[in-house]
Coordinates of C-alpha atoms in Angstrom, one line a residue:
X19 CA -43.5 98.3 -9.9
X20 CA -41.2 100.5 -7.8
X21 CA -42.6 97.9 -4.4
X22 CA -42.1 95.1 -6.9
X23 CA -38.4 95.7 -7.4
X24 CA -38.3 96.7 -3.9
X25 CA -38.8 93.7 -2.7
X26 CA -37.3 91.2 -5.7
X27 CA -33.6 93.7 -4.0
X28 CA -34.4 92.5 -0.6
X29 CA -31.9 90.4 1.0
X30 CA -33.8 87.6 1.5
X31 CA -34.7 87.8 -2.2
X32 CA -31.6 87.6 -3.2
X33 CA -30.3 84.5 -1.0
X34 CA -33.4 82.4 -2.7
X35 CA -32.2 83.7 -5.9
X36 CA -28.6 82.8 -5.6
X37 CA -29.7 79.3 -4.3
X38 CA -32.6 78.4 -7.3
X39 CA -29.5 79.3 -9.6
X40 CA -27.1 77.1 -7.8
X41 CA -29.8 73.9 -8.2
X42 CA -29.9 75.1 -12.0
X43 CA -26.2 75.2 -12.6
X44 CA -25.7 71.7 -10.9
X45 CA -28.8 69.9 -12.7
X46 CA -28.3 71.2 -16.1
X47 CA -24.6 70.0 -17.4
X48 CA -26.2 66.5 -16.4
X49 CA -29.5 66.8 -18.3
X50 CA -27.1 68.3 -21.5
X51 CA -24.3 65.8 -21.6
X52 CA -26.6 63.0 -21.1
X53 CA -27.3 61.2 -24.4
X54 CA -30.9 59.5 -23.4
X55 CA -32.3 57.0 -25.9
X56 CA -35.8 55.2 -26.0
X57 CA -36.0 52.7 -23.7
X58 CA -33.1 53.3 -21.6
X59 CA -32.6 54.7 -18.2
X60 CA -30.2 57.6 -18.2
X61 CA -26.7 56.9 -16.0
X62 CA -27.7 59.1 -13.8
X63 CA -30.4 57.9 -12.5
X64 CA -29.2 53.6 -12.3
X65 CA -29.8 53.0 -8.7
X66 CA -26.7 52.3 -7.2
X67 CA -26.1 49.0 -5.6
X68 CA -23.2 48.2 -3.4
X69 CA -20.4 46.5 -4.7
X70 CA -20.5 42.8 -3.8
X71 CA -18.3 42.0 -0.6
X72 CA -15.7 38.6 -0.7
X73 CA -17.4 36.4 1.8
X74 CA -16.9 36.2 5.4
X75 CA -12.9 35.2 5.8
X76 CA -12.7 32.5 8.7
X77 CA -10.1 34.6 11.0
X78 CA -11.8 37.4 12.6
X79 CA -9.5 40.8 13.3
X80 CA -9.0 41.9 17.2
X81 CA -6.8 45.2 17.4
X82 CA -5.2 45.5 20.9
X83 CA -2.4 48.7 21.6
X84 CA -2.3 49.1 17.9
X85 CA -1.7 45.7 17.0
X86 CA -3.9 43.7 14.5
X87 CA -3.8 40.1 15.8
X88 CA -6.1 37.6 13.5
X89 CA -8.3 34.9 15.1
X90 CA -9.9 31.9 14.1
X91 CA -13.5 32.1 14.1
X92 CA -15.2 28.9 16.2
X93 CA -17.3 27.4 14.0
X94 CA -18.6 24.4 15.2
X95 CA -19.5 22.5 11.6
X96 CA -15.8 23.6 10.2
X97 CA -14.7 22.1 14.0
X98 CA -16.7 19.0 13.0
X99 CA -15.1 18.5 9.7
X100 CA -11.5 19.3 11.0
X101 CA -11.5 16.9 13.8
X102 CA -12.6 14.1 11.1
X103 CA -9.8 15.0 9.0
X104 CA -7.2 14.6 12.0
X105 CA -8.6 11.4 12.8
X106 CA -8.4 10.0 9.8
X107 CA -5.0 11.3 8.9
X108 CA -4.4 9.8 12.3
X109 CA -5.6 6.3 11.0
X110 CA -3.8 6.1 7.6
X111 CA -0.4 7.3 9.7
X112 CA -1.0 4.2 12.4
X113 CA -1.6 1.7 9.6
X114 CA 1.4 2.8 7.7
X115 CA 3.5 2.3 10.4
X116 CA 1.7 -0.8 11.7
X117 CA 2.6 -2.3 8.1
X118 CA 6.0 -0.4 8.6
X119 CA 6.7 -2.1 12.0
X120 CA 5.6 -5.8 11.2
X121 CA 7.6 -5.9 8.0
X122 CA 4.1 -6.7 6.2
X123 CA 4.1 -5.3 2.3
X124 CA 3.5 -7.3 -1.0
X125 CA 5.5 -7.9 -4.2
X126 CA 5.0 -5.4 -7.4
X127 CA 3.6 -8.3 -9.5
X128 CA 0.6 -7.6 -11.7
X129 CA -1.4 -10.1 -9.6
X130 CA -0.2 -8.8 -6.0
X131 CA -2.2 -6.4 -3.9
X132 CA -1.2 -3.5 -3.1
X133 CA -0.9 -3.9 0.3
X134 CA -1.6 -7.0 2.5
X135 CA -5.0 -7.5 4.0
X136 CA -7.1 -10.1 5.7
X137 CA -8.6 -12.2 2.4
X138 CA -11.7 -13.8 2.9
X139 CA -12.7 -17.7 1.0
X140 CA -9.5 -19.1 -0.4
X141 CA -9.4 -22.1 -1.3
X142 CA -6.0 -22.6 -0.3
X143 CA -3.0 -20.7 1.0
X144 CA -4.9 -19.8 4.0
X145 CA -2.4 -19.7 6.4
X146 CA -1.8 -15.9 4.8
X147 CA -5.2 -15.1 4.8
X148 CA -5.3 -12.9 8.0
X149 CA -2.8 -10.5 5.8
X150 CA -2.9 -11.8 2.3
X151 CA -1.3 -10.1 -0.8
X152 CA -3.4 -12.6 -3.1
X153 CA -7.1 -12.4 -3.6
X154 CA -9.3 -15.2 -3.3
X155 CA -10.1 -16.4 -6.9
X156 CA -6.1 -16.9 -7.3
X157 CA -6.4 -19.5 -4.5
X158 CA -8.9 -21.3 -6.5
X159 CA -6.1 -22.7 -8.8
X160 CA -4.2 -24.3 -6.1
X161 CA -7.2 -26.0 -4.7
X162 CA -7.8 -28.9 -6.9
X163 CA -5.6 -31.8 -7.4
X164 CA -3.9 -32.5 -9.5
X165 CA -3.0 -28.8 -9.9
X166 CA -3.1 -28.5 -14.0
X167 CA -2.1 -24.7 -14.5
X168 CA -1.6 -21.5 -12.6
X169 CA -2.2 -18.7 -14.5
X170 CA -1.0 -20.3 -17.9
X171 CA 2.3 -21.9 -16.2
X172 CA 1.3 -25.5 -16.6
X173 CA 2.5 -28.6 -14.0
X174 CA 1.7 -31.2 -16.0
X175 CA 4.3 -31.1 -18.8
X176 CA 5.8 -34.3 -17.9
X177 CA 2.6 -35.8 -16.7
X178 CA 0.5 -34.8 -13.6
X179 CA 2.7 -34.2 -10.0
X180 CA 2.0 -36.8 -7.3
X181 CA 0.3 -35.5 -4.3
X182 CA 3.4 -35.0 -2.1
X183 CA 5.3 -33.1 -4.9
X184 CA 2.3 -31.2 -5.5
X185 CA 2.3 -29.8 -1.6
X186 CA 5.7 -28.7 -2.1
X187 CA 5.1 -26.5 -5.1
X188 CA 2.2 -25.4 -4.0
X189 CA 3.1 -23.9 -1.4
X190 CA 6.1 -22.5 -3.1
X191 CA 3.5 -20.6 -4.8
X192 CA 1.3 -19.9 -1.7
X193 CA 4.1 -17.9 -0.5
X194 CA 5.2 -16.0 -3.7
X195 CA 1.7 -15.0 -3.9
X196 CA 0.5 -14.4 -0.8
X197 CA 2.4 -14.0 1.5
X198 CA 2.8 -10.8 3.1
X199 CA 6.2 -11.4 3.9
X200 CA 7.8 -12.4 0.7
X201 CA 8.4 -8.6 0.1
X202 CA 11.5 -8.9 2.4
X203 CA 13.6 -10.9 0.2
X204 CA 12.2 -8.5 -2.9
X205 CA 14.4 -8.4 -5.7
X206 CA 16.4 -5.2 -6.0
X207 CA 16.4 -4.8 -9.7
X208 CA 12.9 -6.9 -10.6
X209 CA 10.4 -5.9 -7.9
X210 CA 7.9 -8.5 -8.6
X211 CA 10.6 -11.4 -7.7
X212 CA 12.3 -12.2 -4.7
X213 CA 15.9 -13.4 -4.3
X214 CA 18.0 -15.6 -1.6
X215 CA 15.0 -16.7 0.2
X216 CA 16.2 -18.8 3.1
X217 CA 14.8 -21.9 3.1
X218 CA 15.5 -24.8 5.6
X219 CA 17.5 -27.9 4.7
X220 CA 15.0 -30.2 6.2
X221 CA 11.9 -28.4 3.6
X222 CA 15.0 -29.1 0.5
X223 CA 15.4 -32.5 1.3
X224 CA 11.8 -33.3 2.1
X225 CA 11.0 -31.4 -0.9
X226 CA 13.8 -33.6 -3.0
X227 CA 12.3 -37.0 -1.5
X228 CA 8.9 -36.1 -2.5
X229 CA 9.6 -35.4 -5.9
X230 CA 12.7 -37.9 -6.9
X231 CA 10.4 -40.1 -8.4
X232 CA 8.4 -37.4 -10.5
X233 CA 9.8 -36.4 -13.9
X234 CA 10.5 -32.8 -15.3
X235 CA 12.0 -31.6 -18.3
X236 CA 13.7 -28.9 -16.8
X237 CA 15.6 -27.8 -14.7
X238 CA 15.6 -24.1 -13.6
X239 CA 11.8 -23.8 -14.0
X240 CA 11.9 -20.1 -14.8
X241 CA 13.7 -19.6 -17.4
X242 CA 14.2 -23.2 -19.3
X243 CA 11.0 -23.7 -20.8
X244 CA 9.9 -22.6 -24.2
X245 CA 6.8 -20.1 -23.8
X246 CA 4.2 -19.4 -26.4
X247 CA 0.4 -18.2 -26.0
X248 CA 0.0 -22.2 -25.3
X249 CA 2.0 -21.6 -22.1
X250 CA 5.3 -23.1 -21.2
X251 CA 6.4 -25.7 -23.6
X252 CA 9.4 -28.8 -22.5
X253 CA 12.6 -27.9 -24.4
X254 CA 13.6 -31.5 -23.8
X255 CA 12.1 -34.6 -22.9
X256 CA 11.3 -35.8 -19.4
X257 CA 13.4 -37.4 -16.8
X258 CA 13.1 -38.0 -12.9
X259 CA 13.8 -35.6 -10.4
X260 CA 16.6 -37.5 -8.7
X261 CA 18.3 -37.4 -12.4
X262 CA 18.0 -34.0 -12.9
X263 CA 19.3 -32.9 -9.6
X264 CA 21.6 -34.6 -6.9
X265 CA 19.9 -33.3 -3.6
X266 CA 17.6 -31.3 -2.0
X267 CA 20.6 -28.6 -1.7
X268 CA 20.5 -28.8 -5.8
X269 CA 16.7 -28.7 -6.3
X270 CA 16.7 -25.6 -3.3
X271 CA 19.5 -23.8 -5.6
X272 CA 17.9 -24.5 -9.2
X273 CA 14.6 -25.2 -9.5
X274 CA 13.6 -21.4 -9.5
X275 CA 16.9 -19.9 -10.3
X276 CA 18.1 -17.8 -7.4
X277 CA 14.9 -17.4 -5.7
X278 CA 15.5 -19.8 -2.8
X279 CA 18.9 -20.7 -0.6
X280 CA 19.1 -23.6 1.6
X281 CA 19.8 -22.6 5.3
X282 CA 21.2 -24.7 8.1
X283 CA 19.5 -22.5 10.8
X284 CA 16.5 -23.3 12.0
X285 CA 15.4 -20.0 13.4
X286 CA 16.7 -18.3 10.5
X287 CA 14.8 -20.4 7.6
X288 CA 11.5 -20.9 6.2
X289 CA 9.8 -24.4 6.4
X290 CA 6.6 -22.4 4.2
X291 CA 3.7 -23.4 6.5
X292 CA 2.8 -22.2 9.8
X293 CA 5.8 -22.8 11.9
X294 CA 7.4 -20.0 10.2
X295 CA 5.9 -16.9 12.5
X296 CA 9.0 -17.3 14.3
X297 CA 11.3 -16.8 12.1
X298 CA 9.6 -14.3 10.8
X299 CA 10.5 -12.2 13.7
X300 CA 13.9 -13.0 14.3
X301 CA 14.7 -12.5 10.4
X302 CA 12.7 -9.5 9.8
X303 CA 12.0 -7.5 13.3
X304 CA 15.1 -4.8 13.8
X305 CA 15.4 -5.9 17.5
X306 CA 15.6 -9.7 16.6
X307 CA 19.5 -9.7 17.9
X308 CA 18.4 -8.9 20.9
X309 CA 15.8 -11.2 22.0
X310 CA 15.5 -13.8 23.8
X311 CA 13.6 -15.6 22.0
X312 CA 16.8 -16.1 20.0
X313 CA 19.3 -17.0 22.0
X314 CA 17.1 -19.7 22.9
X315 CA 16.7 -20.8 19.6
X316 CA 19.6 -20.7 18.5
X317 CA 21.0 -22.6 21.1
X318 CA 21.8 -26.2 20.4
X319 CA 19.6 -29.3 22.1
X320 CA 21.5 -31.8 24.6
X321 CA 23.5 -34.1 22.7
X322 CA 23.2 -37.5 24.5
X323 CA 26.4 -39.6 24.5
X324 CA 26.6 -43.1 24.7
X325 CA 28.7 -44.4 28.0
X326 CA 30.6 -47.8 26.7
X327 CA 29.6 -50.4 28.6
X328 CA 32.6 -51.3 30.6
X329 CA 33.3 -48.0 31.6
X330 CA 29.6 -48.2 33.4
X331 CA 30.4 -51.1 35.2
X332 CA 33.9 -49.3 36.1
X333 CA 32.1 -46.5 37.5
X334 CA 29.7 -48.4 39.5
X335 CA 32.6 -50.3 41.2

């Protein structure tokens, strides 16, 4: 006994005492506070997981004299997908100012297109169809003749147009409809109507000569008629166009209200087929004053005078 206690005083003894008490003192206030239940695992003993990390962040950090300078990562898919984006942004921008530059844009009417572009099979009106604000199946209204109705307006009130009266009005409506121009002359107050479009004297009087011999029953076709869900209905009865108005000036300045203006200059008016281009860009280009192309047409032919007869035969004495 006395060897036993001998060696339970010895100093090694003593250290592996100290440290089995140690283990006991830090494993038992865990094993008593910890309320275990069947079936579960006690909290001590969860494994422990790391806590889920935000996912890579596309700048990567470079520290250089104590400075934390952030740096794209070169990724080639995200380069991929970036360079698309810029091209494309690249496309929209150069088509907008395209539109922008040519003057090209369409009327707010419920039929108009948004924005002009090239139309494929019309039936008529295809002089617009490189940069049409109509669609196609519009086109198909104007094609037949005689023209009966266009989208419930009827022609034929007074009895069906003659073919060179016809012409006129359609393309009247050609170029309301389609053309990608029209937006220039846009009304300020009702976009889907243009104002003080300036058409040439010689398309009024053709116009007038065309249709004297028709009859109408009114005379601003806009606003005149009685409308129902049957369409547009004669207020009064029918009388030739060279009653109702005195000239082509008249029929220019009435027909459809203020829409239209006669206009003495010829590189400043609308004729409403193909000869128009020209105009176009001296009316609607920003550097029309300048050009040219201007000058020389506004510049008036030779006018050749008449010599009297005498006063040839005095100048060849």
């Amino acid at each position: 006994a006395t060897n036993r206690n001998a060696e339970n005083t010895s100093p090694r003894s003593v250290v592996l005492s100290r440290q089995r008490k140690r283990r006991s003192a830090v494993l038992r206030p865990a094993a008593q506070n910890s309320k275990l239940t069947p079936g579960r695992t006690p909290p001590s003993l969860l494994p422990v997981t790391a806590a889920p990390q935000p996912p890579s962040s596309p700048v990567k950090r470079s520290v250089r004299n104590g400075e934390v300078k952030l740096k794209p990562h070169n990724h080639p898919q995200r380069q991929r997908h970036s360079w698309k984006m810029r091209a494309l942004v690249s496309l929209g921008i150069l088509a907008i100012l395209t539109l922008g530059a040519c003057g090209h844009s369409c009327l707010k009417g419920p039929d108009h297109k948004p924005v002009p572009s090239p139309e494929e099979g019309m039936a008529a009106c295809t002089i617009y169809s490189n940069a049409s604000c109509c669609h196609a199946n519009f086109t198909s209204q104007l094609a037949e003749s005689p023209v009966i109705a266009v989208d419930n307006y009827y022609w034929n009130r007074c009895g069906n147009l003659s073919a060179p009266c016809e012409n006129y009005l359609r393309n009247i409506h050609c170029f309301y409809q389609c053309s990608p121009h029209a937006a220039h002359w846009m009304h300020a107050n009702f976009t889907a109507a243009i104002v003080h479009v300036p058409l040439c004297q010689s398309f009024c009087d053709g116009w007038f000569d065309a249709c004297k011999e028709d009859l109408t029953c009114v005379r601003n076709w806009m606003t005149d008629w009685t409308v129902d869900e049957n369409g547009n209905q004669c207020k009064n009865e029918c009388i030739p166009y060279s009653q109702m108005y005195e000239n082509g000036t008249d029929l220019c300045l009435s027909q459809w209200g203020d829409s239209f203006t006669p206009s003495q200059t010829s590189c400043h008016c609308l004729e409403l087929n193909e000869t128009d281009e020209l105009a176009y860009k001296h009316i609607i280009e920003a550097n029309s004053e300048e050009s040219g192309e201007k000058h020389d047409c506004q510049r008036n032919p030779p006018v050749a005078v008449e010599v009297p007869k005498n006063e040839e035969e005095e100048e060849d004495d």
